């Protein structure tokens, strides 16, 4: 996850929006997390994300560890194979012109 201060994000907002297409961007103020820029593909994705219950990172990791304990997880190579397949199946965002002023 990329991390940047709120001031830096504000100064280079378009660049951080682009970066959020690759990975979430954690926005900090005075060194403390205040927001996350998370890319969405369409309005429906945004609405689902906004409507979903907020979970702590700790609870997400706890659930992931429980799933691994139950299923045994997957091998490292299989994980990256699935990531590559998922990326290949996901449509790339359309290119847009940048206006800077």
Tab-separated table of N, CA and C in Angstrom, residues 6-64:
chain	number	residue	atom	x	y	z
A	6	UNK	N	-1.573	14.079	3.426
A	6	UNK	CA	-2.726	14.760	2.823
A	6	UNK	C	-2.257	15.945	1.983
A	7	UNK	N	-1.251	16.667	2.448
A	7	UNK	CA	-0.753	17.820	1.694
A	7	UNK	C	-0.164	17.388	0.353
A	8	UNK	N	0.581	16.299	0.361
A	8	UNK	CA	1.177	15.811	-0.879
A	8	UNK	C	0.097	15.298	-1.836
A	9	UNK	N	-0.890	14.599	-1.297
A	9	UNK	CA	-1.982	14.106	-2.131
A	9	UNK	C	-2.738	15.284	-2.741
A	10	UNK	N	-3.002	16.310	-1.938
A	10	UNK	CA	-3.716	17.489	-2.445
A	10	UNK	C	-2.926	18.176	-3.564
A	11	UNK	N	-1.624	18.258	-3.395
A	11	UNK	CA	-0.783	18.928	-4.397
A	11	UNK	C	-0.660	18.125	-5.685
A	12	UNK	N	-0.763	16.804	-5.594
A	12	UNK	CA	-0.584	15.932	-6.758
A	12	UNK	C	-1.758	14.961	-6.876
A	13	UNK	N	-2.962	15.491	-6.707
A	13	UNK	CA	-4.150	14.643	-6.617
A	13	UNK	C	-4.312	13.717	-7.813
A	14	UNK	N	-4.167	14.243	-9.017
A	14	UNK	CA	-4.341	13.426	-10.220
A	14	UNK	C	-3.359	12.258	-10.245
A	15	UNK	N	-2.134	12.515	-9.844
A	15	UNK	CA	-1.130	11.445	-9.814
A	15	UNK	C	-1.515	10.350	-8.816
A	16	UNK	N	-2.053	10.743	-7.666
A	16	UNK	CA	-2.441	9.755	-6.664
A	16	UNK	C	-3.709	9.009	-7.066
A	17	UNK	N	-4.601	9.671	-7.800
A	17	UNK	CA	-5.750	8.946	-8.344
A	17	UNK	C	-5.269	7.858	-9.297
A	18	UNK	N	-4.316	8.200	-10.152
A	18	UNK	CA	-3.748	7.199	-11.060
A	18	UNK	C	-3.084	6.070	-10.279
A	19	UNK	N	-2.339	6.413	-9.234
A	19	UNK	CA	-1.648	5.402	-8.427
A	19	UNK	C	-2.650	4.465	-7.750
A	20	UNK	N	-3.823	4.985	-7.399
A	20	UNK	CA	-4.811	4.156	-6.717
A	20	UNK	C	-5.375	3.069	-7.625
A	21	UNK	N	-5.154	3.183	-8.939
A	21	UNK	CA	-5.571	2.132	-9.866
A	21	UNK	C	-4.716	0.878	-9.683
A	22	UNK	N	-3.507	1.041	-9.185
A	22	UNK	CA	-2.587	-0.079	-8.987
A	22	UNK	C	-2.623	-0.635	-7.575
A	23	UNK	N	-2.826	0.254	-6.597
A	23	UNK	CA	-2.836	-0.160	-5.205
A	23	UNK	C	-3.511	0.926	-4.376
A	24	UNK	N	-4.092	0.568	-3.231
A	24	UNK	CA	-4.692	1.599	-2.381
A	24	UNK	C	-3.640	2.602	-1.927
A	25	UNK	N	-4.062	3.836	-1.723
A	25	UNK	CA	-3.170	4.888	-1.244
A	25	UNK	C	-3.662	5.319	0.132
A	26	UNK	N	-2.832	5.115	1.144
A	26	UNK	CA	-3.151	5.523	2.506
A	26	UNK	C	-2.775	6.989	2.658
A	27	UNK	N	-3.748	7.808	3.046
A	27	UNK	CA	-3.520	9.242	3.216
A	27	UNK	C	-3.358	9.515	4.702
A	28	UNK	N	-2.293	10.247	5.054
A	28	UNK	CA	-2.019	10.527	6.457
A	28	UNK	C	-2.031	12.036	6.718
A	29	UNK	N	-2.308	12.371	7.958
A	29	UNK	CA	-2.202	13.756	8.424
A	29	UNK	C	-1.473	13.694	9.752
A	30	UNK	N	-0.375	14.430	9.844
A	30	UNK	CA	0.471	14.393	11.044
A	30	UNK	C	0.908	12.974	11.371
A	31	UNK	N	1.151	12.187	10.314
A	31	UNK	CA	1.640	10.827	10.481
A	31	UNK	C	0.583	9.800	10.838
A	32	UNK	N	-0.685	10.227	10.966
A	32	UNK	CA	-1.757	9.300	11.333
A	32	UNK	C	-2.671	9.059	10.140
A	33	UNK	N	-3.093	7.816	9.918
A	33	UNK	CA	-3.989	7.509	8.798
A	33	UNK	C	-5.317	8.246	8.934
A	34	UNK	N	-5.781	8.846	7.822
A	34	UNK	CA	-7.064	9.544	7.839
A	34	UNK	C	-7.998	9.098	6.717
A	35	UNK	N	-7.451	8.505	5.655
A	35	UNK	CA	-8.288	8.095	4.524
A	35	UNK	C	-7.515	7.126	3.650
A	36	UNK	N	-8.254	6.482	2.761
A	36	UNK	CA	-7.645	5.600	1.769
A	36	UNK	C	-8.253	5.939	0.413
A	37	UNK	N	-7.404	6.146	-0.583
A	37	UNK	CA	-7.870	6.288	-1.961
A	37	UNK	C	-7.913	4.885	-2.539
A	38	UNK	N	-9.093	4.480	-2.947
A	38	UNK	CA	-9.290	3.135	-3.452
A	38	UNK	C	-10.011	3.221	-4.781
A	39	UNK	N	-9.420	2.695	-5.818
A	39	UNK	CA	-10.002	2.776	-7.155
A	39	UNK	C	-11.275	1.957	-7.256
A	40	UNK	N	-12.220	2.456	-8.040
A	40	UNK	CA	-13.427	1.712	-8.379
A	40	UNK	C	-13.565	1.746	-9.891
A	41	UNK	N	-14.208	0.716	-10.441
A	41	UNK	CA	-14.355	0.641	-11.899
A	41	UNK	C	-15.601	1.346	-12.393
A	42	UNK	N	-16.603	1.444	-11.526
A	42	UNK	CA	-17.861	2.048	-11.965
A	42	UNK	C	-18.652	2.507	-10.744
A	43	UNK	N	-19.801	3.132	-11.007
A	43	UNK	CA	-20.630	3.669	-9.926
A	43	UNK	C	-21.113	2.559	-8.994
A	44	UNK	N	-21.433	1.411	-9.570
A	44	UNK	CA	-21.917	0.295	-8.741
A	44	UNK	C	-20.850	-0.146	-7.740
A	45	UNK	N	-19.608	-0.266	-8.202
A	45	UNK	CA	-18.516	-0.613	-7.284
A	45	UNK	C	-18.436	0.394	-6.137
A	46	UNK	N	-18.536	1.674	-6.475
A	46	UNK	CA	-18.447	2.733	-5.466
A	46	UNK	C	-19.588	2.628	-4.467
A	47	UNK	N	-20.797	2.385	-4.961
A	47	UNK	CA	-21.955	2.265	-4.074
A	47	UNK	C	-21.831	1.051	-3.162
A	48	UNK	N	-21.369	-0.077	-3.707
A	48	UNK	CA	-21.200	-1.274	-2.886
A	48	UNK	C	-20.137	-1.057	-1.817
A	49	UNK	N	-19.067	-0.390	-2.192
A	49	UNK	CA	-18.000	-0.113	-1.236
A	49	UNK	C	-18.503	0.802	-0.126
A	50	UNK	N	-19.242	1.840	-0.500
A	50	UNK	CA	-19.760	2.781	0.498
A	50	UNK	C	-20.794	2.128	1.410
A	51	UNK	N	-21.568	1.192	0.886
A	51	UNK	CA	-22.619	0.551	1.670
A	51	UNK	C	-22.103	-0.596	2.528
A	52	UNK	N	-20.931	-1.108	2.215
A	52	UNK	CA	-20.416	-2.256	2.959
A	52	UNK	C	-20.036	-1.834	4.379
A	53	UNK	N	-20.215	-2.745	5.323
A	53	UNK	CA	-19.851	-2.404	6.700
A	53	UNK	C	-18.347	-2.168	6.806
A	54	UNK	N	-17.987	-1.205	7.589
A	54	UNK	CA	-16.559	-0.899	7.768
A	54	UNK	C	-15.948	-1.919	8.710
A	55	UNK	N	-14.794	-2.391	8.292
A	55	UNK	CA	-14.105	-3.392	9.091
A	55	UNK	C	-12.709	-2.903	9.406
A	56	UNK	N	-12.216	-3.300	10.550
A	56	UNK	CA	-10.854	-2.937	10.896
A	56	UNK	C	-9.892	-3.871	10.172
A	57	UNK	N	-8.709	-3.374	9.923
A	57	UNK	CA	-7.681	-4.195	9.290
A	57	UNK	C	-7.400	-5.422	10.145
A	58	UNK	N	-7.445	-5.238	11.453
A	58	UNK	CA	-7.204	-6.356	12.370
A	58	UNK	C	-8.240	-7.458	12.155
A	59	UNK	N	-9.526	-7.083	11.974
A	59	UNK	CA	-10.558	-8.102	11.778
A	59	UNK	C	-10.400	-8.795	10.424
A	60	UNK	N	-9.939	-8.065	9.423
A	60	UNK	CA	-9.701	-8.659	8.106
A	60	UNK	C	-8.580	-9.695	8.197
A	61	UNK	N	-7.492	-9.341	8.883
A	61	UNK	CA	-6.384	-10.286	9.043
A	61	UNK	C	-6.811	-11.493	9.876
A	62	UNK	N	-7.608	-11.257	10.908
A	62	UNK	CA	-8.082	-12.366	11.743
A	62	UNK	C	-8.893	-13.350	10.899
A	63	UNK	N	-9.801	-12.816	10.086
A	63	UNK	CA	-10.616	-13.682	9.225
A	63	UNK	C	-9.739	-14.437	8.230
A	64	UNK	N	-8.760	-13.758	7.663
A	64	UNK	CA	-7.862	-14.408	6.706
A	64	UNK	C	-7.089	-15.548	7.375
